[in-house]
PDB file of C-alpha atoms in Angstrom:
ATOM      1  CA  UNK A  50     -17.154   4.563  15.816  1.00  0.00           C
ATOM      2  CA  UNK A  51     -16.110   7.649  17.770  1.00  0.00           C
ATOM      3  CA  UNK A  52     -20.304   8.285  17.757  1.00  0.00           C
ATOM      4  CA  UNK A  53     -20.959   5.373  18.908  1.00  0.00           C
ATOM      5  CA  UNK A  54     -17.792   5.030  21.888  1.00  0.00           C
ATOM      6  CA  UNK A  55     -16.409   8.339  22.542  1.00  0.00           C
ATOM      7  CA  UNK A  56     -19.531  11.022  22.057  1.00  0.00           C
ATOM      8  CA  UNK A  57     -22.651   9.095  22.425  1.00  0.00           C
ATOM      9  CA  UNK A  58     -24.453  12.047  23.971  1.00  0.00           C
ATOM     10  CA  UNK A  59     -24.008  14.211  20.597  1.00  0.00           C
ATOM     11  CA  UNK A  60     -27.354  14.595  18.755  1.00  0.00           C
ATOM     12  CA  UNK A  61     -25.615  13.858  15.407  1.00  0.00           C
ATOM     13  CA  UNK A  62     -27.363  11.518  12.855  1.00  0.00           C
ATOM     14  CA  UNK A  63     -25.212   9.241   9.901  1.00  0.00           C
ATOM     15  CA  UNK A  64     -26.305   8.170   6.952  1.00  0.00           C
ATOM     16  CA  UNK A  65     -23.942   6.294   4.312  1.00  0.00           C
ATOM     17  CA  UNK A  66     -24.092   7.210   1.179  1.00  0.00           C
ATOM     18  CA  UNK A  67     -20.873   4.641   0.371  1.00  0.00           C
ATOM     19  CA  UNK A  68     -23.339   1.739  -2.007  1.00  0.00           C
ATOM     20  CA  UNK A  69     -24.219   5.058  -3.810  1.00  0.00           C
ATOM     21  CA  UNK A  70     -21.133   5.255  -5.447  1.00  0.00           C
ATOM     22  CA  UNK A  71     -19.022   3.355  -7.845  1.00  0.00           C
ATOM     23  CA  UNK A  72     -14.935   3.073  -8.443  1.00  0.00           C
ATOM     24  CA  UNK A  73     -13.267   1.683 -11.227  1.00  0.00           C
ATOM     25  CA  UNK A  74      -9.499   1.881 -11.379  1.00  0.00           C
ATOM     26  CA  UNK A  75      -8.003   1.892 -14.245  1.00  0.00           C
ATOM     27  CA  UNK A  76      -4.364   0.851 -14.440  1.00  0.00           C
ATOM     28  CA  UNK A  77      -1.099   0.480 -16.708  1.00  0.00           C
ATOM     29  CA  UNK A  78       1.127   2.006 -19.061  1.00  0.00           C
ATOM     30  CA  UNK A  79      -1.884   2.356 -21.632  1.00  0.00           C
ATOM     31  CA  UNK A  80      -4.713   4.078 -18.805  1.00  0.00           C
ATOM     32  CA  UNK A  81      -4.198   7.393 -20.215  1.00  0.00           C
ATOM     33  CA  UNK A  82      -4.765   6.740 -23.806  1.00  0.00           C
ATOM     34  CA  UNK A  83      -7.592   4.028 -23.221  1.00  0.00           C
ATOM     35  CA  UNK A  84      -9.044   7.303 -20.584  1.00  0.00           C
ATOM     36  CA  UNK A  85      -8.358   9.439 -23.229  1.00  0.00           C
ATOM     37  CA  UNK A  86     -10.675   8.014 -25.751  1.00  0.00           C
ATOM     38  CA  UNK A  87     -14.060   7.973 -23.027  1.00  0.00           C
ATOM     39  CA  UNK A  88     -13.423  11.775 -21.777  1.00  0.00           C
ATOM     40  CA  UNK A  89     -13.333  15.014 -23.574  1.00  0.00           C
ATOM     41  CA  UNK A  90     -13.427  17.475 -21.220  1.00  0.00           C
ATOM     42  CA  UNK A  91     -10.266  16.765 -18.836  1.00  0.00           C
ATOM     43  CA  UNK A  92      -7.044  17.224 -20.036  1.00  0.00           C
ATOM     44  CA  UNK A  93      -4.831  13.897 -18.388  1.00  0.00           C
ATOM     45  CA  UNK A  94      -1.857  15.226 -19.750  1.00  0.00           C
ATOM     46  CA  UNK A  95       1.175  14.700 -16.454  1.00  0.00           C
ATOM     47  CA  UNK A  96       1.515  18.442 -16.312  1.00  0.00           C
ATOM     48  CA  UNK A  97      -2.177  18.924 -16.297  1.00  0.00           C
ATOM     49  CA  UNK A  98      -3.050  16.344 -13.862  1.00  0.00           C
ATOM     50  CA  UNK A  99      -0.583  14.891 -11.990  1.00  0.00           C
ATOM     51  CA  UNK A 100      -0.071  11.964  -9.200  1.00  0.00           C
ATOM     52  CA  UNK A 101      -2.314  12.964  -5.977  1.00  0.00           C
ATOM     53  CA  UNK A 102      -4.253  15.265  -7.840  1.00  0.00           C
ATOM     54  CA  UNK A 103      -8.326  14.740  -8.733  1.00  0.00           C
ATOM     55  CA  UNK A 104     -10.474  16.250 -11.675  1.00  0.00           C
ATOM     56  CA  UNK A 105     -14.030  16.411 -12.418  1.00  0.00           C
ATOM     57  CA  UNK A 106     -15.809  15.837 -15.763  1.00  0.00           C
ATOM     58  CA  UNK A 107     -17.575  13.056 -17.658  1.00  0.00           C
ATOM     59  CA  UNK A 108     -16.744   9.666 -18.650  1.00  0.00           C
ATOM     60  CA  UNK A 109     -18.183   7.681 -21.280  1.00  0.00           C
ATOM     61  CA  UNK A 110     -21.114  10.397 -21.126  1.00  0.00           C
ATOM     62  CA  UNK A 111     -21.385   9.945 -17.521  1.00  0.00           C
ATOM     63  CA  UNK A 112     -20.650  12.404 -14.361  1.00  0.00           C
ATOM     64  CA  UNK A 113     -17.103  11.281 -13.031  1.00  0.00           C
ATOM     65  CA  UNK A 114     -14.556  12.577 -10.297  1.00  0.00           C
ATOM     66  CA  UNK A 115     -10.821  11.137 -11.329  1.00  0.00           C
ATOM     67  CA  UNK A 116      -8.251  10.318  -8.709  1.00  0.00           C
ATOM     68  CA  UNK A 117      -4.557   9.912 -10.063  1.00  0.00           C
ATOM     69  CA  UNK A 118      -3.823   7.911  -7.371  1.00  0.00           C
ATOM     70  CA  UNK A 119      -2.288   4.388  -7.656  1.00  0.00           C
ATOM     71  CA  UNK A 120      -2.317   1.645  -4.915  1.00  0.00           C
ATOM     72  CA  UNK A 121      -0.161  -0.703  -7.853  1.00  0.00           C
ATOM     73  CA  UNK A 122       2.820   1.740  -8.671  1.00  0.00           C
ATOM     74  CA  UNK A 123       2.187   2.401 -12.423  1.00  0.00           C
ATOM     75  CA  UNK A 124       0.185   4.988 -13.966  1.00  0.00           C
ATOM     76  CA  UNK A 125      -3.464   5.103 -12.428  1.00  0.00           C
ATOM     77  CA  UNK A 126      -6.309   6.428 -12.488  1.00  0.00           C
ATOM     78  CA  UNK A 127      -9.553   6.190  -9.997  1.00  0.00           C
ATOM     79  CA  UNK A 128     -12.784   6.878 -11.584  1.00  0.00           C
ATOM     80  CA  UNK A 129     -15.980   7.445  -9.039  1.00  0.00           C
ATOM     81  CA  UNK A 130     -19.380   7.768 -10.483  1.00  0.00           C
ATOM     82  CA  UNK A 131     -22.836   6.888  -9.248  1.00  0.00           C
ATOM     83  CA  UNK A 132     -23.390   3.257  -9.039  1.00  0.00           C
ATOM     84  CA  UNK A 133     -25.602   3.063 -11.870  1.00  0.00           C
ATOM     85  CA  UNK A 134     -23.497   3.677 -14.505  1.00  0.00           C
ATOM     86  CA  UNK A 135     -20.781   1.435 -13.322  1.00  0.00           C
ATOM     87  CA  UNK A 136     -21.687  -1.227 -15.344  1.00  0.00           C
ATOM     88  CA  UNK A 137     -21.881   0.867 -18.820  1.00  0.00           C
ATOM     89  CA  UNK A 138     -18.733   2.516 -18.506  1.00  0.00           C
ATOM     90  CA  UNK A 139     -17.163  -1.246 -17.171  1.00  0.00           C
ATOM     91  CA  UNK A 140     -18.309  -2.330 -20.375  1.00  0.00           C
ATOM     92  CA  UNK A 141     -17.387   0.593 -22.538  1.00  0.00           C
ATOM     93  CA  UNK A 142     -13.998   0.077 -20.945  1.00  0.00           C
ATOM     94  CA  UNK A 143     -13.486  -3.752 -21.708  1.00  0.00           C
ATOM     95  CA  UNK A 144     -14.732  -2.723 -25.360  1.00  0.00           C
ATOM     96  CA  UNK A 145     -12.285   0.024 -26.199  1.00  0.00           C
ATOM     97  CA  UNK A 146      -9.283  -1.556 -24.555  1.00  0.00           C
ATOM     98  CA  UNK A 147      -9.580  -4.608 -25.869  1.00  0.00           C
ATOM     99  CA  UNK A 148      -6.676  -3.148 -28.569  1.00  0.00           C
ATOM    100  CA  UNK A 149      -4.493  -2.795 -25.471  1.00  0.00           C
ATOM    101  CA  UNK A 150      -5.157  -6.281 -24.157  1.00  0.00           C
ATOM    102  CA  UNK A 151      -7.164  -4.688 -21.299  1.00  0.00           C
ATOM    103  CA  UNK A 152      -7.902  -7.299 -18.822  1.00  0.00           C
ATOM    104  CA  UNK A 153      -9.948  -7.132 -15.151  1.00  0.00           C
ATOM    105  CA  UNK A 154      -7.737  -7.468 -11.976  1.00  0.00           C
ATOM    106  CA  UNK A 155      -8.562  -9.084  -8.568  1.00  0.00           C
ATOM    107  CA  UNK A 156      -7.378  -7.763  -5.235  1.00  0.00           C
ATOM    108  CA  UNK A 157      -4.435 -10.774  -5.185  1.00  0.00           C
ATOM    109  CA  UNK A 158      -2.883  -9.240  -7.995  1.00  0.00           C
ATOM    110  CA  UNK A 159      -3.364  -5.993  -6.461  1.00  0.00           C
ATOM    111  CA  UNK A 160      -2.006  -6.866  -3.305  1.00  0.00           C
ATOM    112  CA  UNK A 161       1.536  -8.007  -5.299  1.00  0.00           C
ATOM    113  CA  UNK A 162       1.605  -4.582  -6.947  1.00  0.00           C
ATOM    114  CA  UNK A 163       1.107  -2.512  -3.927  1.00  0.00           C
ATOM    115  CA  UNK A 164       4.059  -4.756  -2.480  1.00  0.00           C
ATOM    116  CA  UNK A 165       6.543  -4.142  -4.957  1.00  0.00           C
ATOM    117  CA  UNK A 166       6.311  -0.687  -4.124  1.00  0.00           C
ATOM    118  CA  UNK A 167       6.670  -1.091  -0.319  1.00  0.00           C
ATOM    119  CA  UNK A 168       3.091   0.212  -0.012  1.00  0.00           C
ATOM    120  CA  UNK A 169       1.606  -1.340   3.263  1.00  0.00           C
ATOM    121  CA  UNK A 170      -1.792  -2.487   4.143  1.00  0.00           C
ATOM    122  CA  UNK A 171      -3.212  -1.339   7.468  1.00  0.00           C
ATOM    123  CA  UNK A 172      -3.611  -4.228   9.319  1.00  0.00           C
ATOM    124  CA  UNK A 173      -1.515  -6.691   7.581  1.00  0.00           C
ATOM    125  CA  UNK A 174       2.137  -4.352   7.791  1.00  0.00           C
ATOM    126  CA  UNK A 175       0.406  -2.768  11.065  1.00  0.00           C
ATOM    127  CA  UNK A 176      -1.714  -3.567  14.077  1.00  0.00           C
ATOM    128  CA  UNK A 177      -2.426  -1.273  17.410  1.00  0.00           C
ATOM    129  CA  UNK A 178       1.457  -1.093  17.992  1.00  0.00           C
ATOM    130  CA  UNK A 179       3.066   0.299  14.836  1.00  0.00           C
ATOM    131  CA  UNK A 180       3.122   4.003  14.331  1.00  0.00           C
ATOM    132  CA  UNK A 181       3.467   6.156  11.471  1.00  0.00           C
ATOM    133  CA  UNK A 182       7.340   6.834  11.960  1.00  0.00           C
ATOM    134  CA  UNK A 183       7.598   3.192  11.805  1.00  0.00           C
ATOM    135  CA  UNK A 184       6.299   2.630   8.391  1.00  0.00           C
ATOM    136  CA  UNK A 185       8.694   6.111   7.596  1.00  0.00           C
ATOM    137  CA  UNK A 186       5.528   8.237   6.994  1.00  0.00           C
ATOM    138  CA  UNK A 187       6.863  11.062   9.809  1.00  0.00           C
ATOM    139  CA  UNK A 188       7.031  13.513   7.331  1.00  0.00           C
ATOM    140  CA  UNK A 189       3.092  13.183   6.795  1.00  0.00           C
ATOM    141  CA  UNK A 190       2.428  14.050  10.672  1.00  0.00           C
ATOM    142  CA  UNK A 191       1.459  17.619  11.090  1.00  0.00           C
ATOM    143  CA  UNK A 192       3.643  19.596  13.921  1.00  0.00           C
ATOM    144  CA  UNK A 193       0.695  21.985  14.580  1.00  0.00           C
ATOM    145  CA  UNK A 194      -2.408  19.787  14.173  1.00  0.00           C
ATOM    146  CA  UNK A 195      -4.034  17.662  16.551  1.00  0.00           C
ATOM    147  CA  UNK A 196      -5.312  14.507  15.538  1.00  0.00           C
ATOM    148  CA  UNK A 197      -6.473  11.030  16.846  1.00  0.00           C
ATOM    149  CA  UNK A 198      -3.552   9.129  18.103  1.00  0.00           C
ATOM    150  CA  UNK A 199      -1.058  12.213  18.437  1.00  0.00           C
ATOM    151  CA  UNK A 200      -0.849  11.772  22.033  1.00  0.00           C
ATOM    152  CA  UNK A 201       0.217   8.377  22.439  1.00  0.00           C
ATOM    153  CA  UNK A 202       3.280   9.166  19.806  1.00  0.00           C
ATOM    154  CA  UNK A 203       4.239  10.812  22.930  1.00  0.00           C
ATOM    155  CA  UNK A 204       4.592   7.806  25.079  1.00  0.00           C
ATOM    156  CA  UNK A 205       7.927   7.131  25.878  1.00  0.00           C
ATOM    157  CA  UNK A 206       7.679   3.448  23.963  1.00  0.00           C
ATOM    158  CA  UNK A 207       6.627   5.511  20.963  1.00  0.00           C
ATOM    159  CA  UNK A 208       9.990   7.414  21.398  1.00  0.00           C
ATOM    160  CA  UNK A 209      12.307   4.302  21.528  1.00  0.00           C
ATOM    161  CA  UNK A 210      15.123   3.999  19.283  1.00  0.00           C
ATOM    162  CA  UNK A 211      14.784   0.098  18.500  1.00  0.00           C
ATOM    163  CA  UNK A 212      10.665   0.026  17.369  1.00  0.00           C
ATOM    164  CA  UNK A 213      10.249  -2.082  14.501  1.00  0.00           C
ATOM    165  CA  UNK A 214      10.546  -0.470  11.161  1.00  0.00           C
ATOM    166  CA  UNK A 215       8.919  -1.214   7.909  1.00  0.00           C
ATOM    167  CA  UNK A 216      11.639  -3.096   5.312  1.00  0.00           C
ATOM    168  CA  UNK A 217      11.988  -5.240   2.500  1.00  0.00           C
ATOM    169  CA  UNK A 218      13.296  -8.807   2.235  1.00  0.00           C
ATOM    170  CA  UNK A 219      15.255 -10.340  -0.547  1.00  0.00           C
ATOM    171  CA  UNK A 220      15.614 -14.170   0.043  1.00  0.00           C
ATOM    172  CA  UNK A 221      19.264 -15.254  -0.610  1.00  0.00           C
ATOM    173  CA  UNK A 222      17.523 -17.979  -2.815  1.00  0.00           C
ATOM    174  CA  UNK A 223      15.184 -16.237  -4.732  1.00  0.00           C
ATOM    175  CA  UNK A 224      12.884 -19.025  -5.879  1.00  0.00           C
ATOM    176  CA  UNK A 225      11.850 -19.300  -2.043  1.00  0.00           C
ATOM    177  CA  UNK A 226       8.242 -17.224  -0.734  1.00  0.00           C
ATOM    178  CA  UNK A 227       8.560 -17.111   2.602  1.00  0.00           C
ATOM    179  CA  UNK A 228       5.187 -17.849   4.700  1.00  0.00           C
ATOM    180  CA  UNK A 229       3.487 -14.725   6.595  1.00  0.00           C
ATOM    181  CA  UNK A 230       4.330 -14.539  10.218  1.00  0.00           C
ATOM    182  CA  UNK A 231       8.042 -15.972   9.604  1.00  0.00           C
ATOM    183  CA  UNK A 232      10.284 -15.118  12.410  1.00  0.00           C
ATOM    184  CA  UNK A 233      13.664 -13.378  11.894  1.00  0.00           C
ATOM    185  CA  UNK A 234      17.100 -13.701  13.719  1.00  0.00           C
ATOM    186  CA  UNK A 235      20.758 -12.877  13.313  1.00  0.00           C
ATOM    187  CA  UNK A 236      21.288 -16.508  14.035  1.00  0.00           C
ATOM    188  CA  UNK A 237      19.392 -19.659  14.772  1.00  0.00           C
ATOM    189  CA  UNK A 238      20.423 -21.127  18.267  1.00  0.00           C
ATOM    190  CA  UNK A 239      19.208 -24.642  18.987  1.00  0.00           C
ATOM    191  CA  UNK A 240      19.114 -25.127  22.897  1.00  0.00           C
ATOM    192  CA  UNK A 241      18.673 -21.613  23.597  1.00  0.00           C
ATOM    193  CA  UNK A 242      15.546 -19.303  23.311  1.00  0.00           C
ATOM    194  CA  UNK A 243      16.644 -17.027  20.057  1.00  0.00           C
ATOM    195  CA  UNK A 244      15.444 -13.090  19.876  1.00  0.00           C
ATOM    196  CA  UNK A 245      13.171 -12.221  17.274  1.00  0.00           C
ATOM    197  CA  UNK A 246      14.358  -9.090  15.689  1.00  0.00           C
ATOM    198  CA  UNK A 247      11.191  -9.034  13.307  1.00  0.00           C
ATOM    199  CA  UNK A 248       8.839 -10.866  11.472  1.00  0.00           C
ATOM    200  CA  UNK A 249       7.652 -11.080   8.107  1.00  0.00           C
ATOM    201  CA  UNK A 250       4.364  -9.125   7.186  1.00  0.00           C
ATOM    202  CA  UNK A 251       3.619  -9.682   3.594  1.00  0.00           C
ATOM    203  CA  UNK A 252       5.379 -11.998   1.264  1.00  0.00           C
ATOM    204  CA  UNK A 253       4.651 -12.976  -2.796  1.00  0.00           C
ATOM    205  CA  UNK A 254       6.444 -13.832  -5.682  1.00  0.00           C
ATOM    206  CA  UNK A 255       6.853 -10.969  -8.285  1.00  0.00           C
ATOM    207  CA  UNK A 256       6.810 -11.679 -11.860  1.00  0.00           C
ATOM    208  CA  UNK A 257       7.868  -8.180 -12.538  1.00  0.00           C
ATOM    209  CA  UNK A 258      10.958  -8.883 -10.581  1.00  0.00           C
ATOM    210  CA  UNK A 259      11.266 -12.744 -11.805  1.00  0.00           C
ATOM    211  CA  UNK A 260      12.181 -13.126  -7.564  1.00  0.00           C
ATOM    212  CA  UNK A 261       9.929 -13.489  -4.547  1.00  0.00           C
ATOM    213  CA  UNK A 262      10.019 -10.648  -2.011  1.00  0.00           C
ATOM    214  CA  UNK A 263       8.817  -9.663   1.183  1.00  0.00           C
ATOM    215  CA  UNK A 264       7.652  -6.930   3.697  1.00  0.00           C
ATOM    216  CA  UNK A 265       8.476  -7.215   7.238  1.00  0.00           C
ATOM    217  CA  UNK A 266       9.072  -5.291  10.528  1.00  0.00           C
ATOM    218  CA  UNK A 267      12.155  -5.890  12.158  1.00  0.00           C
ATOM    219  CA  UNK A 268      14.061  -3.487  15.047  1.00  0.00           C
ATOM    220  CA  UNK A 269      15.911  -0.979  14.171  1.00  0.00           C
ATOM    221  CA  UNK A 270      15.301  -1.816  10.054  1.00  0.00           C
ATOM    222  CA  UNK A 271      16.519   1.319   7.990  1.00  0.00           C
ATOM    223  CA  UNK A 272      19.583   1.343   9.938  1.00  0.00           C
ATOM    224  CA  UNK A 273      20.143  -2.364   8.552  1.00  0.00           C
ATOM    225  CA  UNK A 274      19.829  -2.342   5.408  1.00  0.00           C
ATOM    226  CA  UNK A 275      21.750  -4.985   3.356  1.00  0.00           C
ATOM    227  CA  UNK A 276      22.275  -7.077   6.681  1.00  0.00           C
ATOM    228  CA  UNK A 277      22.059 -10.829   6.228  1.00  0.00           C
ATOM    229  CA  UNK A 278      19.361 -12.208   8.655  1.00  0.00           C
ATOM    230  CA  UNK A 279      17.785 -15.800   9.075  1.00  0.00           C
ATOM    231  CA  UNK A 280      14.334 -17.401   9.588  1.00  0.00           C
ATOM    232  CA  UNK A 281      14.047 -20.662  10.933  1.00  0.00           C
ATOM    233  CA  UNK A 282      11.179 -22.815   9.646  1.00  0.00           C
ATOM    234  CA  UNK A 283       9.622 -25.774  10.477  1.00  0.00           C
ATOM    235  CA  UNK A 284      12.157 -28.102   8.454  1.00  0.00           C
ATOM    236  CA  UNK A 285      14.879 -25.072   7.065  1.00  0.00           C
ATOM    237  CA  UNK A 286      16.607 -21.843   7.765  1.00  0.00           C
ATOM    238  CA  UNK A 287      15.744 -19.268   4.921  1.00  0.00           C
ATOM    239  CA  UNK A 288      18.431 -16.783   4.997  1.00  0.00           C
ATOM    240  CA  UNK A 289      17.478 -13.146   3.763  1.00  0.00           C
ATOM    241  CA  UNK A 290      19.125  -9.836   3.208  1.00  0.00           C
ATOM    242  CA  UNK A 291      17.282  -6.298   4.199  1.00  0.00           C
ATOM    243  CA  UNK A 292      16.143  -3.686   1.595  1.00  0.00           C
ATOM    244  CA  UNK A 293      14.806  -1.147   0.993  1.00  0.00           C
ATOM    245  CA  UNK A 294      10.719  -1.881   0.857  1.00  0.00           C
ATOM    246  CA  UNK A 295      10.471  -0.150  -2.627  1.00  0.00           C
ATOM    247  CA  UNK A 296      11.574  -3.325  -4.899  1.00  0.00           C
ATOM    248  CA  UNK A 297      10.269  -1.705  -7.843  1.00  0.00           C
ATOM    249  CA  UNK A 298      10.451   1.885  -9.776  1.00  0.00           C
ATOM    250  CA  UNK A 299      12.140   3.571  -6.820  1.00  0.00           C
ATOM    251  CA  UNK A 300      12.575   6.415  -8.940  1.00  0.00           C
ATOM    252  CA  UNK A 301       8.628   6.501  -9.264  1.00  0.00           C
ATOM    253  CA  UNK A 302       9.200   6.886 -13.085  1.00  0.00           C
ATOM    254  CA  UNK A 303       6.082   4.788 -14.276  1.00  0.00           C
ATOM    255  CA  UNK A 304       3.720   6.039 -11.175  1.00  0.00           C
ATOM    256  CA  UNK A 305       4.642   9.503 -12.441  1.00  0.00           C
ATOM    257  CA  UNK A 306       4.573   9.225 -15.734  1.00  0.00           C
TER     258      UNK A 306
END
């Protein structure tokens, strides 16, 4: 993009090499063992390898980098090999975790994981207006760096004390999944135009947490925590209370374990 829009003139030439790889994440309380049996050459012990950390070795015979990252909140591991053996160490995978009750995930579940532990998805908890102090990731920006965007965190809207921040939602009735896009207000007025104090960016129910949940923005959010707050709908008013956006393993007990 920046080729193309901000330095066409540079004689630089790109050539992806992304359909060249593979990634297969493996995921759950049981990744480690199941891992353990189709590598002999990396030790995945926590103290060994821990969360944000990569190794190189083989996998089911085959040439593997292995990412303890997780994008679910449990115990995770990303495994990146060349595309061709994707499918023989799939398989080898389905066959020696079938003790475990190993079973293929889609991006829906995924996406109810990644929720429960407040973990956003760029363009669906952000657009072109949400910074990174927003979502509470200041302590990632470097004070000495430059990097794209660093200047408009300058701005004097980037600066104001009443942005939208990333929270969670607990709905007063929990049975209720409130719709994406949902407005939220201290109070519903009915002749009046109300202010929208946020809005709701993500929403599921969690079987984990037998409850629905939510992500939103909404001003001034980490200072309001545990405030009551209310979203009219079409036929209703949902009322909600504001959390924390980490609904589940705060501690990060299982994504550390």
């Amino acid at each position: 993009e920046w080729l193309q829009t901000e330095w066409p003139n540079m004689k630089v030439y790109l050539t992806s090499v992304t359909e060249h790889w593979a990634t297969i994440t493996l995921v759950g309380p049981n990744s480690r063992i199941l891992l353990g049996k189709l590598t002999d050459d990396i030790d995945l012990s926590a103290e060994a390898f821990p969360f944000m950390t990569w190794r190189a070795g083989t996998v089911a015979g085959a040439p593997a980098r292995i990412f303890r990252v997780s994008f679910t909140g449990d115990l995770s591991f990303e495994i990146n090999v060349p595309a061709r053996y994707a499918l023989g160490i799939w398989t080898a995978f389905l066959a020696v975790g079938a003790k475990y009750g190993i079973t293929p995930f889609g991006t829906e579940t995924m996406h109810v994981l990644r929720a429960e532990k407040g973990y956003f998805i760029v363009g669906q908890e952000t657009d072109g207006t949400v910074t990174p102090g927003d979502l509470g990731m200041e302590r990632m920006l470097s004070k000495k760096k430059d990097f794209i965007g660093r200047r408009s965190l300058a701005r004097t809207d980037s600066a104001r004390t009443d942005r939208k921040q990333l929270v969670g939602l607990e709905t007063v009735n929990q049975t209720v999944v409130l719709p994406i896009g949902a407005q939220i207000v201290v109070e519903p007025k009915k002749h009046t135009p109300m202010e929208m104090i946020g809005h709701v960016t993500s929403s599921y129910y969690s079987s984990n947490l037998e409850r629905s949940m939510a992500l939103a923005l909404i001003k001034k959010g980490r200072d309001r925590h545990g405030e009551l707050v209310k979203l009219p709908l079409e036929k209703r008013t949902v009322q909600a209370v504001i959390r924390d956006p980490v609904s589940l393993d705060p501690e990060g007990i299982r994504l550390n374990g």
